[in-house]
Every structure is written in structure tokens, then in C-alpha cells.
Coordinates of C-alpha atoms in Angstrom, one line a residue:
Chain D
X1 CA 23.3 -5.4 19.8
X2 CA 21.2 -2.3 20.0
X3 CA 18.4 -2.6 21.4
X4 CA 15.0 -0.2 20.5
X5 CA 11.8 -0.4 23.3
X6 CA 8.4 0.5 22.1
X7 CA 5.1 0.9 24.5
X8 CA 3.1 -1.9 23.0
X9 CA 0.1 -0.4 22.4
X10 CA -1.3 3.8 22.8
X11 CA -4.9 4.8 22.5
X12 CA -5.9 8.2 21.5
X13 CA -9.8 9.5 20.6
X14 CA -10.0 11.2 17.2
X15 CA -8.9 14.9 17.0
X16 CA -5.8 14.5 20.1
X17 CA -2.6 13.8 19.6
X18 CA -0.9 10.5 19.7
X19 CA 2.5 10.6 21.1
X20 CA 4.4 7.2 20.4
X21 CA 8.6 6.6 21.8
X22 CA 11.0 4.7 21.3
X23 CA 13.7 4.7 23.2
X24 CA 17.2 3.3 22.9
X25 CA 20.9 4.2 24.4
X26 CA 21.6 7.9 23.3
X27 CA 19.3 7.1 20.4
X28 CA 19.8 11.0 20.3
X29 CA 22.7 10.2 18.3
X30 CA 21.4 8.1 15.8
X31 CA 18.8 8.6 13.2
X32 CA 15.7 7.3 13.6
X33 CA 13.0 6.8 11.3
X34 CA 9.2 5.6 11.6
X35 CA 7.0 3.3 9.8
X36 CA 3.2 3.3 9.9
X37 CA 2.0 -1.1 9.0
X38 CA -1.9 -2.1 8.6
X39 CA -3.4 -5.0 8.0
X40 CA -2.4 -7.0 5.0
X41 CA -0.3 -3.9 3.4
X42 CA 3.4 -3.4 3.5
X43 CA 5.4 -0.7 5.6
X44 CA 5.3 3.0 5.0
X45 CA 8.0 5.1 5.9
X46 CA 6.0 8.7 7.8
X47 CA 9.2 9.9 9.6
X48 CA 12.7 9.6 8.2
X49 CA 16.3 11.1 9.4
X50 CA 14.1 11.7 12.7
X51 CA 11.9 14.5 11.6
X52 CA 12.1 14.6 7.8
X53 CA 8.4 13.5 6.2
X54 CA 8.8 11.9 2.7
X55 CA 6.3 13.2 -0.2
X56 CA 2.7 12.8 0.3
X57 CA 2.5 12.1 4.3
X58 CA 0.5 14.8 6.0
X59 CA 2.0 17.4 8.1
X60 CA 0.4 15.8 11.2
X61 CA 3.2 13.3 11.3
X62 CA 6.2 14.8 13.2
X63 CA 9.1 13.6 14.8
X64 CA 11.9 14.5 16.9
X65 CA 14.7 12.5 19.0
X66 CA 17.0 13.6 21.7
X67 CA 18.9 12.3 24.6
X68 CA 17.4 8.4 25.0
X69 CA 14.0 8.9 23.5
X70 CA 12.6 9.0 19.6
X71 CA 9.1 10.3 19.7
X72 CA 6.5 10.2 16.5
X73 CA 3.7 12.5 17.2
X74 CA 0.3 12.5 15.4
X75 CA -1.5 15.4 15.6
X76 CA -5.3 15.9 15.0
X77 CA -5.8 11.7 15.1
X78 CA -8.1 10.1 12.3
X79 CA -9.4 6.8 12.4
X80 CA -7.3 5.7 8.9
X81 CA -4.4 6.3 11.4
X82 CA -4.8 2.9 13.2
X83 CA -2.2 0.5 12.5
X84 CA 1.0 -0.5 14.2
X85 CA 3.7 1.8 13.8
X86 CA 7.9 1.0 14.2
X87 CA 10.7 2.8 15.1
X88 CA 13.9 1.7 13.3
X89 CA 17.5 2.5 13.4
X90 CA 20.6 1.8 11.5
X91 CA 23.3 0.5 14.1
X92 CA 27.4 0.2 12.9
X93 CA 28.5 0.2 16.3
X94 CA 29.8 -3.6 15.2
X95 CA 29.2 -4.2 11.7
X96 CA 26.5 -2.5 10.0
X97 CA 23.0 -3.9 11.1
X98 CA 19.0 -2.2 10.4
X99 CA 17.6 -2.4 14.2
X100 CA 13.4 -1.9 14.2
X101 CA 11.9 -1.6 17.9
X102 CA 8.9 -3.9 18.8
X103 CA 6.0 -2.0 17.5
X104 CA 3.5 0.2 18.9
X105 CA -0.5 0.0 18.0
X106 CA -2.1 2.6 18.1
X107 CA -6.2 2.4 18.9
X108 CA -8.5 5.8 17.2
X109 CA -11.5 5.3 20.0
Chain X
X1 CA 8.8 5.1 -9.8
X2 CA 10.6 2.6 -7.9
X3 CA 8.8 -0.8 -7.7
X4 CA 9.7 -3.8 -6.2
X5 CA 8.2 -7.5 -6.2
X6 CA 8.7 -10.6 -3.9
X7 CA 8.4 -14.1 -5.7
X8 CA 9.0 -17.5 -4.3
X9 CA 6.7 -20.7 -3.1
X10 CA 4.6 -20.1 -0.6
X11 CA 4.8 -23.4 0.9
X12 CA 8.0 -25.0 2.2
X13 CA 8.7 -27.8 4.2
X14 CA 10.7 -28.0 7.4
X15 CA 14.3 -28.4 6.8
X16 CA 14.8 -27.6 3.4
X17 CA 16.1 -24.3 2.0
X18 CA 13.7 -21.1 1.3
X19 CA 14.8 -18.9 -2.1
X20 CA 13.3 -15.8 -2.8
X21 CA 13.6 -13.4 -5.3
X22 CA 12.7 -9.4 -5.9
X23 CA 12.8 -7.9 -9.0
X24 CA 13.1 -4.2 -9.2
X25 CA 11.7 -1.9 -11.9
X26 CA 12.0 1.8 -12.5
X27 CA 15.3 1.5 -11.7
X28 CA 19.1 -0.7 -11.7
X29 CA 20.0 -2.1 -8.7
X30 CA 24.0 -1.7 -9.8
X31 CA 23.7 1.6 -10.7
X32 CA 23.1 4.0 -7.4
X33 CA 24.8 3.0 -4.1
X34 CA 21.7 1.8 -2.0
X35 CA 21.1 -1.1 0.1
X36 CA 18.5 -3.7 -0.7
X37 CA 17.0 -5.6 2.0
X38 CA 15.1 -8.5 3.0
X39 CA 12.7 -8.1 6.4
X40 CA 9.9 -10.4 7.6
X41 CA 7.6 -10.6 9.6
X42 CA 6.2 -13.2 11.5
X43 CA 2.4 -14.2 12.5
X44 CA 1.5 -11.8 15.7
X45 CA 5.4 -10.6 15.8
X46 CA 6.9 -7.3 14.6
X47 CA 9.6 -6.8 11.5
X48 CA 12.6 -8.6 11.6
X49 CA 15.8 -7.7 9.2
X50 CA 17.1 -10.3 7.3
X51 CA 20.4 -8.8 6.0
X52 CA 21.5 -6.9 3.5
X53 CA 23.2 -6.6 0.2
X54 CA 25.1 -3.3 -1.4
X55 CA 25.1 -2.0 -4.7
X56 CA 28.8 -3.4 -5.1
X57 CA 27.7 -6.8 -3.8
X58 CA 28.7 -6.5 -0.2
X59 CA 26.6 -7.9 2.2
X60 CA 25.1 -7.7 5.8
X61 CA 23.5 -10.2 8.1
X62 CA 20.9 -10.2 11.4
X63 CA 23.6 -11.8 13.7
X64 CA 20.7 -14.4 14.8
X65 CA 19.9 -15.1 11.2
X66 CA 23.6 -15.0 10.1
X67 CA 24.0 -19.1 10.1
X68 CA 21.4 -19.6 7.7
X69 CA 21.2 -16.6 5.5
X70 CA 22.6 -15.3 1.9
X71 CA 21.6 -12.5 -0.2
X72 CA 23.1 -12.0 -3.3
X73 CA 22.4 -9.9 -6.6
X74 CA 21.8 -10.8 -10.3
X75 CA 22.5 -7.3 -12.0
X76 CA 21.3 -9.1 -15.3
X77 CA 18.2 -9.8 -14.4
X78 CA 18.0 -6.7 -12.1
X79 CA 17.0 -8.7 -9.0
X80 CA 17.9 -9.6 -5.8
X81 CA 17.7 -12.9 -4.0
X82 CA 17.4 -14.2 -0.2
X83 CA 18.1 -17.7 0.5
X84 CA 17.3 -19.1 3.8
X85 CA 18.3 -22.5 5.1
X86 CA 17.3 -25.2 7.8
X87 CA 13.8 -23.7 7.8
X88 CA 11.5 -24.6 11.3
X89 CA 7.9 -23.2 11.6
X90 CA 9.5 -20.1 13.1
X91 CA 10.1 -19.0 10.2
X92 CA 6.7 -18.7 8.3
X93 CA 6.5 -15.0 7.9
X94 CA 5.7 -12.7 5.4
X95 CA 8.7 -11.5 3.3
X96 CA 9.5 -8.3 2.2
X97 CA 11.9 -7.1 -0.1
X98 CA 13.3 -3.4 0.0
X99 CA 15.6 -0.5 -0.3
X100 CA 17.3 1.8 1.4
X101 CA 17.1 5.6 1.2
X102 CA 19.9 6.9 3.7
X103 CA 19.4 4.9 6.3
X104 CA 15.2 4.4 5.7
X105 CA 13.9 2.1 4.2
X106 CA 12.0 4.0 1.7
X107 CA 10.9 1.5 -0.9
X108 CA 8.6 -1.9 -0.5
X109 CA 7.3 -4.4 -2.1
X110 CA 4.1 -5.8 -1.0
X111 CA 5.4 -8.8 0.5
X112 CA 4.9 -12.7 -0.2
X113 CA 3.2 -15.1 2.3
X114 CA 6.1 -18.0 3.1
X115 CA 4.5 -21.0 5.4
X116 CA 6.4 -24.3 6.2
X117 CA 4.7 -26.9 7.1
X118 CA 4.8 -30.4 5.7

């Protein structure tokens, strides 16, 4: 089955730029979309169809995907931006199958 | 506005069979062709897919869940169910129900607390 790798965890003072990957096999091919988890709430899609934001999440969420690597980018950091955040891919290579990566938390310093 | 709502116990004991249930408001689960899917998530782990079920009833399954797991849909009642058997502590979790937009999962619901124990 396909397979999604996260860095566990990325630190980032407030103001910078988080940069957070997945990659995959050619995930360049696939769509990939991004979810933003804290404590005690559900998921919230940030990044759909790799790079499309859905209504009401700030234009510092960005994405883009190419070649093995998925990349959600937060620019100018706040501290409400801390939580874990999961890449996740829809895989019909045999059957039809919703693949999420492991997670990446990201510290605001 | 889409909403949807997890219900179920919150305490189950080892062995036995886990049913859940979300109901969906703000709009028919038969009428659009979306997915609706179950995904947990596990003390100190990340999300996990469950499976899940099309607007025509077809469904889909986590191969490593596959064994144990059914989802199927009540267009009646507008809801969606997840039954899960042969339940260990592995799989106290936090259950969310959800649908599809594309390939996204665009819509949650806030999740239920699921514990076994005896």
C-alpha cells in the first residue's frame, strides 16, 4: 500500500516560515491535501487538490507537490498555528483507499 | 452548512463489537455522490482510515481493518454507521465521522471518545 513519510516534528519562531513534507512515490502525481489537528478539536482541511485553500483559511497556508515531495508552507508563523498537521492522499492503485502520512508537529518558539 | 455527529457508547469491553453512528444535517447523504468516512485516531498515534461507504452504498476498507469492519448507510434516517468487531485495547481511539469533497476530506464531526476496557 502507499506509503506517506512525515518529519515528526518542525520548529519555527513566530513571523518565519514553516515548511512541512511529505513525501511519497511520485506523490507528484497524486493529489495531496493537508490537515491542521489541535488538541481536543477535530481535523481541518488548510490545503486541498495540493494547493487549493478552502474558504476562510488565510493566505499564509500554501501548498505545492512535485516529483516525490508534498510541501505545506506557512508563512509569517503565529502561535494559534501550533498543532499537528497531516498530509493525506487518495490511493486507487489497488482498490480505492484514503492514505494520511504520520503527522508533523509543529512548535511556534 | 454541512454538519455531522458521532454517537455511540463510550465504553466497550474487549471482544465484543463497537457500533457507531453519524447523522448528517444540512444535507442527504443519498443525494450527491460523496464518500462518507470513518477515521480514528488513537492515544499518542496519528489518523487512521477506517473505510468507506459511497453515496450508492458501495463500500471501502483499510486492508488492516478489513476483517473486522462494516460501514453501511440508513438513507432514512440520513445516517451512517461503522461497526467494528473483536475489539482489543488497540482500538480505543477517538472516532470521527466524515465526508469527502473530491478526494479531501472536507467535512467533520467533532469526534466521540471510544475506550475498551472491562
Amino acid at each position: 500500500s502507499y506509503v506517506l513519510t512525515q518529519p515528526p516534528s518542525v520548529s519555527v519562531a513566530p513571523g518565519q516560515t514553516a515548511r512541512l513534507t511529505c513525501g511519497g512515490h511520485n506523490i507528484g502525481n497524486k493529489r495531496v491535501h493537508w490537515y491542521q489537528r489541535k488538541p481536543g478539536q477535530a481535523p481541518v482541511l488548510v490545503v486541498y487538490d495540493d494547493r487549493d485553500r478552502p474558504s476562510g483559511i488565510p493566505e499564509r497556508f500554501s501548498g505545492s507537490n512535485s516529483g516525490n515531495t508534498a510541501t505545506l508552507t506557512i508563512s509569517r508563523v503565529e502561535a494559534g498555528d501550533e498543532a499537528d498537521y497531516y498530509c493525506q492522499v487518495w490511493d486507487s492503485t489497488n482498490d480505492h483507499h484514503v492514505v494520511f502520512g504520520g503527522g508533523t508537529r509543529l512548535a511556534v518558539l | 452548512q454541512l454538519q455531522l455527529q458521532e454517537s455511540g457508547p463510550g465504553l466497550v469491553k474487549p471482544s465484543e463489537t463497537l457500533s457507531l453512528t453519524c447523522t448528517v444535517s444540512g444535507g442527504s447523504i443519498a443525494s450527491s455522490n460523496y464518500y462518507w468516512d470513518w477515521i480514528r485516531q488513537s492515544p499518542g498515534k496519528g489518523l487512521e482510515w477506517i473505510g468507506s461507504v459511497y453515496y450508492s452504498g458501495n463500500t471501502h476498507y483499510n486492508p488492516s481493518l478489513k476483517s473486522r469492519v462494516a460501514i453501511s448507510m440508513d438513507t432514512s434516517k440520513n445516517q451512517f454507521s461503522l461497526k467494528l468487531r473483536s475489539l482489543t485495547a488497540a482500538d480505543t481511539a477517538v472516532y470521527y465521522c466524515a465526508r469527502h469533497l473530491g478526494y479531501s476530506l472536507a467535512y467533520w464531526g467533532q469526534g466521540t471518545l471510544v475506550t475498551v476496557s472491562s
